[in-house]
Short mmCIF file of C-alpha atoms and ligand atoms in Angstrom, two decimals:
data_model
loop_
_atom_site.label_atom_id
_atom_site.label_comp_id
_atom_site.label_asym_id
_atom_site.label_seq_id
_atom_site.Cartn_x
_atom_site.Cartn_y
_atom_site.Cartn_z
CA UNK A 1 -41.00 87.82 -110.28
CA UNK A 2 -41.37 89.62 -106.99
CA UNK A 3 -43.34 87.36 -104.69
CA UNK A 4 -44.78 87.95 -101.24
CA UNK A 5 -45.24 84.61 -99.48
CA UNK A 6 -47.61 84.88 -96.54
CA UNK A 7 -48.17 82.22 -93.89
CA UNK A 8 -49.09 81.91 -90.22
CA UNK A 9 -46.02 79.72 -89.59
CA UNK A 10 -42.69 79.00 -91.25
CA UNK A 11 -39.59 77.10 -90.14
CA UNK A 12 -37.33 77.91 -88.36
CA UNK A 13 -39.41 80.65 -86.70
CA UNK A 14 -42.54 78.66 -85.78
CA UNK A 15 -43.96 75.28 -86.74
CA UNK A 16 -47.04 73.25 -85.87
CA UNK A 17 -47.29 71.23 -89.09
CA UNK A 18 -46.51 70.84 -92.77
CA UNK A 19 -47.46 74.44 -93.67
CA UNK A 20 -44.35 75.68 -91.84
CA UNK A 21 -42.09 73.38 -93.88
CA UNK A 22 -43.77 74.25 -97.14
CA UNK A 23 -43.77 78.04 -96.68
CA UNK A 24 -40.00 78.06 -96.19
CA UNK A 25 -39.00 75.35 -98.62
CA UNK A 26 -41.11 76.71 -101.48
CA UNK A 27 -39.71 80.19 -100.83
CA UNK A 28 -36.17 78.81 -101.01
CA UNK A 29 -36.84 76.89 -104.22
CA UNK A 30 -38.40 79.95 -105.87
CA UNK A 31 -35.42 82.04 -104.83
CA UNK A 32 -33.03 79.49 -106.30
CA UNK A 33 -35.05 79.74 -109.48
CA UNK A 34 -34.17 83.45 -109.63
CA UNK A 35 -37.26 85.02 -108.05
CA UNK A 36 -37.25 87.76 -105.44
CA UNK A 37 -39.01 86.46 -102.31
CA UNK A 38 -40.29 88.16 -99.18
CA UNK A 39 -41.86 85.93 -96.55
CA UNK A 40 -44.25 87.48 -94.06
CA UNK A 41 -45.53 85.79 -90.89
CA UNK A 42 -46.49 86.75 -87.33
CA UNK A 43 -43.79 87.31 -84.74
CA UNK A 44 -44.30 84.65 -82.04
CA UNK A 45 -41.52 85.55 -79.56
CA UNK A 46 -42.25 82.53 -77.36
CA UNK A 47 -41.74 80.11 -80.24
CA UNK A 48 -38.44 81.39 -81.57
CA UNK A 49 -35.62 78.91 -81.02
CA UNK A 50 -33.01 79.91 -78.44
CA UNK A 51 -30.50 82.45 -79.78
CA UNK A 52 -32.73 83.46 -82.71
CA UNK A 53 -32.31 87.23 -82.29
CA UNK A 54 -28.61 87.02 -83.15
CA UNK A 55 -28.80 84.07 -85.48
CA UNK A 56 -31.52 85.54 -87.68
CA UNK A 57 -30.48 89.17 -87.12
CA UNK A 58 -33.95 90.19 -86.02
CA UNK A 59 -34.39 93.97 -85.96
CA UNK A 60 -37.09 96.59 -86.57
CA UNK A 61 -37.89 97.68 -90.11
CA UNK A 62 -40.40 100.07 -91.66
CA UNK A 63 -43.01 102.21 -89.96
CA UNK A 64 -45.57 101.41 -87.33
CA UNK A 65 -48.97 100.84 -88.85
CA UNK A 66 -52.57 101.02 -87.66
CA UNK A 67 -55.35 99.01 -89.26
CA UNK A 68 -59.06 98.66 -88.57
CA UNK A 69 -60.18 95.43 -86.94
CA UNK A 70 -63.92 95.78 -86.82
CA UNK A 71 -64.89 98.92 -84.95
CA UNK A 72 -61.46 99.17 -83.28
CA UNK A 73 -58.07 100.19 -84.57
CA UNK A 74 -55.03 97.97 -83.87
CA UNK A 75 -51.42 98.99 -84.25
CA UNK A 76 -48.41 96.87 -84.96
CA UNK A 77 -44.89 97.06 -86.30
CA UNK A 78 -42.58 95.04 -88.50
CA UNK A 79 -39.36 93.23 -87.72
CA UNK A 80 -37.03 91.88 -90.34
CA UNK A 81 -35.12 88.62 -90.11
CA UNK A 82 -32.73 86.73 -92.30
CA UNK A 83 -33.53 83.22 -93.42
CA UNK A 84 -30.17 81.42 -93.11
CA UNK A 85 -28.27 80.71 -96.34
CA UNK A 86 -30.62 82.69 -98.54
CA UNK A 87 -31.45 86.18 -99.76
CA UNK A 88 -35.01 85.80 -98.61
CA UNK A 89 -36.22 88.73 -96.57
CA UNK A 90 -38.48 87.68 -93.72
CA UNK A 91 -40.92 90.18 -92.25
CA UNK A 92 -42.35 89.40 -88.84
CA UNK A 93 -45.58 91.15 -87.90
CA UNK A 94 -45.11 92.25 -84.31
CA UNK A 95 -48.22 92.63 -82.16
CA UNK A 96 -47.66 91.15 -78.69
CA UNK A 97 -51.34 91.14 -77.65
CA UNK A 98 -52.14 88.82 -80.55
CA UNK A 99 -48.98 86.81 -81.06
CA UNK A 100 -46.91 86.73 -77.86
CA UNK A 101 -48.52 83.45 -76.83
CA UNK A 102 -47.32 79.92 -76.10
CA UNK A 103 -48.57 78.49 -79.41
CA UNK A 104 -49.96 79.89 -82.66
CA UNK A 105 -53.62 78.83 -82.60
CA UNK A 106 -54.57 76.83 -79.52
CA UNK A 107 -53.91 76.57 -75.81
CA UNK A 108 -54.23 73.10 -74.30
CA UNK A 109 -55.96 71.95 -77.50
CA UNK A 110 -58.60 74.71 -77.33
CA UNK A 111 -58.51 77.40 -80.03
CA UNK A 112 -57.98 80.96 -78.75
CA UNK A 113 -61.29 82.79 -78.57
CA UNK A 114 -59.98 85.71 -80.59
CA UNK A 115 -58.51 83.69 -83.49
CA UNK A 116 -60.69 85.44 -86.03
CA UNK A 117 -59.64 88.86 -84.78
CA UNK A 118 -55.95 87.85 -84.66
CA UNK A 119 -55.86 86.68 -88.25
CA UNK A 120 -58.03 89.47 -89.61
CA UNK A 121 -55.40 91.72 -88.08
CA UNK A 122 -52.63 89.63 -89.67
CA UNK A 123 -54.26 89.86 -93.11
CA UNK A 124 -54.66 93.63 -92.80
CA UNK A 125 -51.06 93.90 -91.58
CA UNK A 126 -49.95 92.13 -94.76
CA UNK A 127 -51.77 94.76 -96.85
CA UNK A 128 -49.84 97.38 -94.82
CA UNK A 129 -46.63 95.46 -95.61
CA UNK A 130 -47.47 95.41 -99.33
CA UNK A 131 -47.80 99.21 -99.22
CA UNK A 132 -44.51 99.67 -97.33
CA UNK A 133 -42.32 97.03 -98.95
CA UNK A 134 -43.92 96.58 -102.40
CA UNK A 135 -44.48 96.60 -105.25
CA UNK A 136 -45.00 92.85 -105.61
CA UNK A 137 -46.15 90.88 -108.64
CA UNK A 138 -47.66 88.03 -106.66
CA UNK A 139 -49.17 87.68 -103.21
CA UNK A 140 -49.35 84.04 -102.18
CA UNK A 141 -51.72 83.31 -99.26
CA UNK A 142 -51.87 79.99 -97.42
CA UNK A 143 -54.73 78.41 -95.46
CA UNK A 144 -57.55 80.09 -93.54
CA UNK A 145 -55.27 82.34 -91.50
CA UNK A 146 -54.59 84.38 -94.64
CA UNK A 147 -57.88 83.56 -96.39
CA UNK A 148 -59.14 87.11 -95.98
CA UNK A 149 -56.12 88.54 -97.77
CA UNK A 150 -57.19 87.85 -101.40
CA UNK A 151 -60.56 89.45 -100.57
CA UNK A 152 -58.95 92.54 -99.02
CA UNK A 153 -56.76 92.94 -102.09
CA UNK A 154 -59.57 92.35 -104.53
CA UNK A 155 -62.26 94.41 -102.83
CA UNK A 156 -60.32 97.26 -101.23
CA UNK A 157 -56.65 97.55 -102.07
CA UNK A 158 -56.84 97.33 -105.87
CA UNK A 159 -58.96 100.49 -105.90
CA UNK A 160 -56.37 102.59 -104.12
CA UNK A 161 -53.15 101.84 -105.88
CA UNK A 162 -52.26 101.10 -109.49
CA UNK A 163 -49.43 98.84 -108.31
CA UNK A 164 -51.77 96.72 -106.23
CA UNK A 165 -54.27 96.64 -109.08
CA UNK A 166 -51.87 94.46 -111.07
CA UNK A 167 -50.96 92.03 -108.26
CA UNK A 168 -51.89 88.40 -108.91
CA UNK A 169 -53.20 86.51 -105.88
CA UNK A 170 -52.74 82.81 -105.26
CA UNK A 171 -54.34 80.90 -102.40
CA UNK A 172 -53.07 77.48 -101.33
CA UNK A 173 -55.12 75.02 -99.32
CA UNK A 174 -52.92 72.82 -97.16
CA UNK A 175 -55.79 71.12 -95.35
CA UNK A 176 -59.47 71.62 -96.09
CA UNK A 177 -60.40 70.30 -92.64
CA UNK A 178 -59.27 73.57 -91.03
CA UNK A 179 -61.52 76.28 -92.39
CA UNK A 180 -61.34 79.24 -90.02
CA UNK A 181 -65.08 79.13 -89.42
CA UNK A 182 -66.47 81.74 -87.02
CA UNK A 183 -69.90 82.99 -85.98
CA UNK A 184 -71.53 85.45 -88.36
CA UNK A 185 -70.96 88.55 -86.22
CA UNK A 186 -67.23 88.15 -86.80
CA UNK A 187 -67.98 89.41 -90.31
CA UNK A 188 -67.87 92.83 -88.65
CA UNK A 189 -64.18 92.25 -87.80
CA UNK A 190 -63.27 91.85 -91.47
CA UNK A 191 -64.40 95.42 -92.20
CA UNK A 192 -65.96 94.24 -95.46
CA UNK A 193 -69.50 95.04 -96.50
CA UNK A 194 -72.23 92.59 -95.43
CA UNK A 195 -73.11 92.16 -99.09
CA UNK A 196 -70.17 89.73 -99.32
CA UNK A 197 -71.73 87.58 -96.58
CA UNK A 198 -73.64 85.35 -98.98
CA UNK A 199 -73.45 81.63 -99.81
CA UNK A 200 -71.40 82.24 -102.92
CA UNK A 201 -68.69 84.24 -101.15
CA UNK A 202 -67.89 84.43 -97.42
CA UNK A 203 -70.86 82.78 -95.77
CA UNK A 204 -71.02 79.05 -94.99
CA UNK A 205 -74.06 77.55 -93.26
CA UNK A 206 -74.68 80.81 -91.41
CA UNK A 207 -71.05 81.30 -90.36
CA UNK A 208 -68.13 83.33 -91.65
CA UNK A 209 -65.64 81.02 -93.40
CA UNK A 210 -62.16 82.42 -94.07
CA UNK A 211 -60.93 79.43 -96.09
CA UNK A 212 -63.91 79.77 -98.40
CA UNK A 213 -63.14 83.49 -98.67
CA UNK A 214 -59.65 82.70 -99.95
CA UNK A 215 -60.99 80.08 -102.38
CA UNK A 216 -63.52 82.51 -103.83
CA UNK A 217 -61.45 85.69 -104.10
CA UNK A 218 -57.98 84.51 -105.12
CA UNK A 219 -57.05 84.67 -108.80
CA UNK A 220 -55.73 81.11 -108.64
CA UNK A 221 -56.26 78.39 -106.05
CA UNK A 222 -53.86 75.55 -105.48
CA UNK A 223 -53.71 72.58 -103.21
CA UNK A 224 -50.86 70.32 -102.31
CA UNK A 225 -51.36 67.30 -104.56
CA UNK A 226 -53.18 66.54 -107.82
CA UNK A 227 -55.26 63.73 -106.27
CA UNK A 228 -56.36 65.93 -103.36
CA UNK A 229 -57.34 68.64 -105.88
CA UNK A 230 -59.72 66.13 -107.46
CA UNK A 231 -60.92 64.62 -104.18
CA UNK A 232 -61.96 67.94 -102.59
CA UNK A 233 -64.36 68.63 -105.43
CA UNK A 234 -66.44 65.65 -104.26
CA UNK A 235 -68.84 65.51 -101.27
CA UNK A 236 -66.77 62.75 -99.60
CA UNK A 237 -63.68 64.92 -99.23
CA UNK A 238 -65.06 68.44 -99.76
CA UNK A 239 -66.14 69.26 -96.18
CA UNK A 240 -69.08 71.15 -97.70
CA UNK A 241 -66.80 73.33 -99.81
CA UNK A 242 -66.89 71.03 -102.88
CA UNK A 243 -69.29 73.35 -104.75
CA UNK A 244 -67.05 76.40 -104.13
CA UNK A 245 -64.02 74.40 -105.23
CA UNK A 246 -65.47 72.88 -108.37
CA UNK A 247 -66.81 76.35 -109.17
CA UNK A 248 -63.19 77.45 -109.67
CA UNK A 249 -62.87 75.16 -112.72
CA UNK A 250 -59.35 75.03 -114.09
CA UNK A 251 -58.23 77.84 -111.75
CA UNK A 252 -57.85 75.09 -109.10
CA UNK A 253 -54.54 73.27 -109.52
CA UNK A 254 -52.88 70.46 -107.52
CA UNK A 255 -49.11 70.67 -107.04
CA UNK A 256 -47.33 68.02 -105.00
CA UNK A 257 -45.12 69.42 -102.24
CA UNK A 258 -41.41 68.72 -102.41
CA UNK A 259 -38.88 67.98 -99.70
CA UNK A 260 -36.34 70.44 -98.35
CA UNK A 261 -33.41 68.16 -99.08
CA UNK A 262 -30.94 70.42 -97.30
CA UNK A 263 -32.68 69.47 -94.06
CA UNK A 264 -34.27 66.13 -94.88
CA UNK A 265 -31.72 63.96 -96.64
CA UNK A 266 -29.65 61.15 -95.09
CA UNK A 267 -26.54 62.32 -96.94
CA UNK A 268 -26.46 65.68 -95.12
CA UNK A 269 -28.71 65.24 -92.06
CA UNK A 270 -26.84 66.59 -89.02
CA UNK A 271 -29.03 64.86 -86.43
CA UNK A 272 -28.37 61.24 -87.38
CA UNK A 273 -25.60 58.92 -86.22
CA UNK A 274 -24.03 58.39 -89.66
CA UNK A 275 -24.86 59.85 -93.03
CA UNK A 276 -25.61 57.47 -95.88
CA UNK A 277 -26.72 57.18 -99.50
CA UNK A 278 -28.46 54.59 -101.66
CA UNK A 279 -25.03 53.01 -102.24
CA UNK A 280 -24.26 52.25 -98.61
CA UNK A 281 -27.74 52.13 -97.06
CA UNK A 282 -27.42 48.39 -96.34
CA UNK A 283 -24.27 48.93 -94.24
CA UNK A 284 -24.97 52.33 -92.66
CA UNK A 285 -28.70 52.34 -91.89
CA UNK A 286 -28.26 49.56 -89.27
CA UNK A 287 -25.95 51.93 -87.35
CA UNK A 288 -28.76 54.53 -87.28
CA UNK A 289 -31.18 51.78 -86.26
CA UNK A 290 -29.05 50.76 -83.28
CA UNK A 291 -28.70 54.42 -82.32
CA UNK A 292 -32.49 54.90 -82.43
CA UNK A 293 -33.09 51.75 -80.35
CA UNK A 294 -30.70 53.11 -77.74
CA UNK A 295 -32.18 56.63 -77.80
CA UNK A 296 -35.78 55.53 -77.24
CA UNK A 297 -35.18 52.48 -75.07
CA UNK A 298 -35.95 49.65 -77.49
CA UNK A 299 -34.15 46.31 -77.27
CA UNK A 300 -30.97 46.23 -79.34
CA UNK A 301 -32.17 43.77 -81.98
CA UNK A 302 -30.79 44.42 -85.46
CA UNK A 303 -33.07 41.95 -87.28
CA UNK A 304 -36.43 42.96 -85.84
CA UNK A 305 -38.15 45.59 -88.01
CA UNK A 306 -38.84 48.99 -86.45
CA UNK A 307 -42.24 50.39 -87.42
CA UNK A 308 -42.56 54.17 -87.00
CA UNK A 309 -45.11 56.95 -86.91
CA UNK A 310 -44.39 60.67 -86.50
CA UNK A 311 -47.64 62.52 -86.58
CA UNK A 312 -50.34 64.65 -85.09
CA UNK A 313 -52.32 62.08 -83.17
CA UNK A 314 -55.76 62.53 -84.67
CA UNK A 315 -58.50 60.71 -86.49
CA UNK A 316 -57.27 62.24 -89.78
CA UNK A 317 -53.92 60.51 -89.37
CA UNK A 318 -55.52 57.07 -88.98
CA UNK A 319 -55.14 56.65 -85.23
CA UNK A 320 -58.58 55.06 -85.02
CA UNK A 321 -57.40 52.30 -87.39
CA UNK A 322 -54.23 51.94 -85.38
CA UNK A 323 -56.24 51.55 -82.19
CA UNK A 324 -58.44 48.85 -83.72
CA UNK A 325 -55.47 47.07 -85.28
CA UNK A 326 -53.28 47.38 -82.14
CA UNK A 327 -53.37 43.79 -80.91
CA UNK A 328 -52.74 42.28 -84.33
CA UNK A 329 -49.93 44.70 -85.08
CA UNK A 330 -48.31 43.78 -81.78
CA UNK A 331 -48.68 40.05 -82.40
CA UNK A 332 -45.90 40.32 -84.99
CA UNK A 333 -42.22 40.20 -84.17
CA UNK A 334 -41.63 43.94 -84.57
CA UNK A 335 -40.76 47.07 -82.61
CA UNK A 336 -42.80 50.29 -82.72
CA UNK A 337 -41.89 53.96 -82.30
CA UNK A 338 -44.52 56.68 -81.95
CA UNK A 339 -43.67 60.38 -81.84
CA UNK A 340 -46.44 62.95 -81.74
CA UNK A 341 -48.98 64.96 -79.85
CA UNK A 342 -52.69 65.40 -80.30
CA UNK A 343 -55.98 64.09 -79.05
CA UNK A 344 -55.74 62.75 -75.49
CA UNK A 345 -57.29 59.29 -76.11
CA UNK A 346 -54.78 58.57 -78.89
CA UNK A 347 -51.87 59.86 -76.81
CA UNK A 348 -53.08 57.63 -73.98
CA UNK A 349 -53.37 54.64 -76.30
CA UNK A 350 -49.76 54.77 -77.50
CA UNK A 351 -48.50 55.54 -73.99
CA UNK A 352 -50.24 52.42 -72.69
CA UNK A 353 -48.77 50.33 -75.50
CA UNK A 354 -45.32 51.44 -74.40
CA UNK A 355 -46.09 50.64 -70.76
CA UNK A 356 -47.41 47.19 -71.52
CA UNK A 357 -44.67 46.34 -74.05
CA UNK A 358 -41.46 47.81 -72.60
CA UNK A 359 -38.49 47.45 -74.92
CA UNK A 360 -40.81 46.75 -77.88
CA UNK A 361 -42.87 49.94 -78.07
CA UNK A 362 -41.54 53.46 -77.47
CA UNK A 363 -43.98 56.38 -77.32
CA UNK A 364 -42.86 59.98 -77.10
CA UNK A 365 -45.66 62.49 -76.59
CA UNK A 366 -43.90 65.67 -77.57
CA UNK A 367 -42.72 67.71 -80.54
CA UNK A 368 -39.10 66.82 -81.19
CA UNK A 369 -37.50 67.75 -84.49
CA UNK A 370 -34.17 66.03 -83.75
CA UNK A 371 -35.81 62.76 -82.75
CA UNK A 372 -37.99 62.92 -85.88
CA UNK A 373 -34.79 62.80 -87.96
CA UNK A 374 -33.37 59.90 -85.95
CA UNK A 375 -36.61 57.98 -86.37
CA UNK A 376 -36.61 58.49 -90.15
CA UNK A 377 -33.02 57.24 -90.34
CA UNK A 378 -33.35 54.35 -87.90
CA UNK A 379 -36.72 52.79 -88.78
CA UNK A 380 -37.59 50.19 -91.39
CA UNK A 381 -41.28 50.79 -92.11
CA UNK A 382 -43.22 54.06 -91.78
CA UNK A 383 -47.01 54.04 -91.28
CA UNK A 384 -49.32 56.72 -92.71
CA UNK A 385 -52.81 55.20 -92.65
CA UNK A 386 -54.42 58.67 -92.90
CA UNK A 387 -58.15 58.81 -93.53
CA UNK A 388 -57.41 61.72 -95.86
CA UNK A 389 -54.09 63.39 -96.60
CA UNK A 390 -53.70 66.59 -98.66
CA UNK A 391 -50.03 65.83 -99.37
CA UNK A 392 -48.17 64.46 -96.37
CA UNK A 393 -44.47 64.96 -95.95
CA UNK A 394 -43.31 62.05 -93.87
CA UNK A 395 -43.95 59.44 -96.54
CA UNK A 396 -41.58 61.41 -98.79
CA UNK A 397 -38.97 61.90 -96.05
CA UNK A 398 -39.24 58.15 -95.39
CA UNK A 399 -38.55 57.22 -99.00
CA UNK A 400 -35.42 59.38 -99.07
CA UNK A 401 -34.19 57.72 -95.85
CA UNK A 402 -34.73 54.17 -97.13
CA UNK A 403 -37.62 53.73 -94.68
CA UNK A 404 -40.36 52.06 -96.67
CA UNK A 405 -43.77 53.80 -96.36
CA UNK A 406 -47.10 52.06 -95.91
CA UNK A 407 -49.96 54.43 -96.77
CA UNK A 408 -53.70 54.71 -97.33
CA UNK A 409 -53.96 55.48 -101.07
CA UNK A 410 -55.50 58.97 -100.83
CA UNK A 411 -54.40 62.51 -101.70
CA UNK A 412 -50.66 63.09 -101.78
CA UNK A 413 -50.01 59.61 -100.40
CA UNK A 414 -51.48 58.12 -103.60
CA UNK A 415 -49.47 60.58 -105.70
CA UNK A 416 -46.11 59.90 -104.07
CA UNK A 417 -45.94 56.21 -103.09
CA UNK A 418 -45.93 53.51 -105.78
CA UNK A 419 -47.27 50.31 -104.22
CA UNK A 420 -45.28 47.12 -104.67
CA UNK A 421 -46.69 44.71 -107.26
CA UNK A 422 -45.00 42.25 -109.58
CA UNK A 423 -45.10 44.88 -112.34
CA UNK A 424 -43.81 47.83 -110.31
CA UNK A 425 -40.99 45.69 -108.94
CA UNK A 426 -39.95 44.67 -112.46
CA UNK A 427 -40.16 48.27 -113.69
CA UNK A 428 -38.08 49.44 -110.71
CA UNK A 429 -40.77 51.92 -109.62
CA UNK A 430 -42.10 50.23 -106.46
CA UNK A 431 -41.46 52.34 -103.37
CA UNK A 432 -43.88 51.12 -100.68
CA UNK A 433 -47.19 49.56 -99.71
CA UNK A 434 -50.70 50.95 -99.84
CA UNK A 435 -54.31 50.01 -99.14
CA UNK A 436 -57.42 51.35 -100.85
CA UNK A 437 -60.38 50.87 -98.53
CA UNK A 438 -60.18 52.70 -95.20
CA UNK A 439 -60.64 49.65 -93.00
CA UNK A 440 -58.72 47.81 -90.33
CA UNK A 441 -58.60 44.63 -92.45
CA UNK A 442 -57.17 46.39 -95.49
CA UNK A 443 -54.59 48.16 -93.32
CA UNK A 444 -53.52 44.91 -91.63
CA UNK A 445 -53.30 43.09 -94.94
CA UNK A 446 -50.89 45.72 -96.25
CA UNK A 447 -48.98 45.65 -92.97
CA UNK A 448 -48.53 41.90 -93.06
CA UNK A 449 -47.45 42.04 -96.72
CA UNK A 450 -44.84 44.62 -95.73
CA UNK A 451 -43.49 42.42 -92.92
CA UNK A 452 -43.26 39.42 -95.25
CA UNK A 453 -41.34 41.52 -97.75
CA UNK A 454 -39.04 42.80 -95.00
CA UNK A 455 -37.81 39.25 -94.49
CA UNK A 456 -36.85 39.07 -98.20
CA UNK A 457 -33.75 41.22 -97.86
CA UNK A 458 -33.11 41.58 -101.58
CA UNK A 459 -36.60 42.89 -102.44
CA UNK A 460 -36.59 45.16 -99.41
CA UNK A 461 -33.30 46.72 -100.49
CA UNK A 462 -34.78 47.31 -103.93
CA UNK A 463 -37.75 49.15 -102.42
CA UNK A 464 -35.39 51.22 -100.29
CA UNK A 465 -33.19 52.17 -103.22
CA UNK A 466 -36.13 52.99 -105.52
CA UNK A 467 -37.38 55.44 -102.89
CA UNK A 468 -33.98 56.93 -102.12
CA UNK A 469 -33.17 57.65 -105.75
CA UNK A 470 -36.32 59.66 -106.47
CA UNK A 471 -36.15 63.37 -107.17
CA UNK A 472 -38.48 64.70 -104.49
CA UNK A 473 -36.81 68.11 -104.29
CA UNK A 474 -38.78 71.32 -104.51
CA UNK A 475 -37.46 72.43 -107.88
CA UNK A 476 -40.17 70.64 -109.91
CA UNK A 477 -42.95 71.92 -107.69
CA UNK A 478 -41.53 75.46 -107.73
CA UNK A 479 -41.66 75.47 -111.53
CA UNK A 480 -45.33 74.46 -111.38
CA UNK A 481 -46.05 77.29 -108.94
CA UNK A 482 -44.39 79.76 -111.30
CA UNK A 483 -46.82 78.69 -114.03
CA UNK A 484 -49.70 79.30 -111.63
CA UNK A 485 -48.26 82.73 -110.76
CA UNK A 486 -48.10 83.57 -114.45
CA UNK A 487 -51.74 82.64 -114.89
CA UNK A 488 -52.68 84.79 -111.87
CA UNK A 489 -50.75 87.74 -113.30
CA UNK A 490 -52.38 87.37 -116.71
CA UNK A 491 -55.75 88.01 -115.07
CA UNK A 492 -54.65 91.58 -114.38
CA UNK A 493 -52.62 92.30 -117.47
CA UNK A 494 -54.49 94.70 -119.75
CA UNK A 495 -54.95 93.15 -123.18
CA UNK A 496 -53.15 94.99 -125.94
P1 ADP B 1 -49.74 67.86 -91.08
O1 ADP B 1 -51.12 67.47 -91.55
O2 ADP B 1 -49.62 67.71 -89.58
O3 ADP B 1 -49.26 69.17 -91.58
P2 ADP B 1 -47.62 66.67 -92.68
O4 ADP B 1 -47.19 65.24 -92.88
O5 ADP B 1 -47.94 67.44 -93.92
O6 ADP B 1 -48.83 66.67 -91.66
O7 ADP B 1 -46.48 67.44 -91.92
C1 ADP B 1 -46.22 67.20 -90.59
C2 ADP B 1 -44.82 67.67 -90.29
O8 ADP B 1 -44.68 67.84 -88.87
C3 ADP B 1 -43.77 66.68 -90.68
O9 ADP B 1 -42.60 67.38 -91.01
C4 ADP B 1 -43.59 65.86 -89.39
O10 ADP B 1 -42.34 65.24 -89.32
C5 ADP B 1 -43.71 66.93 -88.35
N1 ADP B 1 -44.16 66.46 -87.06
C6 ADP B 1 -45.41 66.14 -86.69
N2 ADP B 1 -45.44 65.80 -85.37
C7 ADP B 1 -44.17 65.91 -84.93
C8 ADP B 1 -43.54 65.71 -83.65
N3 ADP B 1 -44.23 65.32 -82.59
N4 ADP B 1 -42.20 65.93 -83.54
C9 ADP B 1 -41.50 66.32 -84.62
N5 ADP B 1 -42.02 66.53 -85.84
C10 ADP B 1 -43.34 66.33 -85.99
#
């Protein structure tokens, strides 16, 4: 199949969260499965890693294009880039006014005022790319930034070209909390008729909602875990979009993300002190632990467990629980490592913990890919007490690194971590700890159970090995996406 993957971020060109990992890793897995993949994203020159122009062979391709953005016309051009070690063609949409900025969506935590305009432009630029670089069988849109795209294809583009008429569209929701919701006059920017601004299509409580637009107009809708697919059809997790989602019936499918094991695997990881496998984790992981303690300024104590979090610091990720549980967590003989950025009060909280517990708590308020790898390799227990979690990647990275995850049993966390019980230990399936009710008590109970188990070296090693030996690679997920693509295509195949 010829697939156009579209996303507002993708590693190694730009990353703010899991979407960037998924866009690239899924593309790679599909390519390895024999599909022809083009990945299109904005060109953010300020976010490209140093030396990218040579490394990724970035150069112009195709013709300049002009698209309507509301009453105005905006022009842009395309650059091509090579995704290392693959035949995936990357197309970067170049428009400096919109994308030559210090970060993709926000500045100092405040969204850019013209975000709607920027991503309407991006969606229209993708239609221009389809015309220049197509034909494609499938166009795969991701999150609100490309939510308009399925509507543009369905309402406008199919009419003009027989090739586009047959394209199947798939829309993936990576996080329902981010909806691309804008005031109603921004409907004008989309260039679509006001008749689509109704509660069943693009309108949401008086506003324009680009995530809803994608959900309604795509042939197939997916989200990043089976449990999250069920949860978001309920009022508790649906953020008001539960009716639109349940309205899609069996065209809404949950597919658990995989892990890019060429980047995230202790056997090949190039950032960690020594590489290791399930066979020598007991001997080698302590070397990574000592290295981490040195790197972040923790006391060199091999027998004290290191508890880690790498995360956006937000309510979603459970930082309110962490704040409430702080004193009791710290009353245990354990060290803590926090890496992340986010809401100021949470950043302040972990910074203060580090100041008041030097040598026991290390807090790094920054984005640091290399340190994230060292933390996965050097820690013992990884916390993900998220209030909700569409999929989550770090609990899966943790399992592969022999770092036992402790999670709130929701969304992808419930689908990927098997909590330790007598039965799961006997069956050899236990991989971590979880708690059901989102409360400080339930979290602390699970935490204390994890610390008790840590002192039982034999059981702990079993948990580590069970996690490390799982197949969390993308190949299974990619096969599930191909089935979804086939179903999307069938919707436009004339019956014979
Ligand atoms: P999100 O909801 O933020 O997308 P995920 O768990 O799905 O959460 O993915 C987050 C990704 O971003 C993970 O790969 C995680 O390691 C990474 N990450 C988050 N914050 C940081 C940071 N400060 N430094 C390095 N990596 C980070």
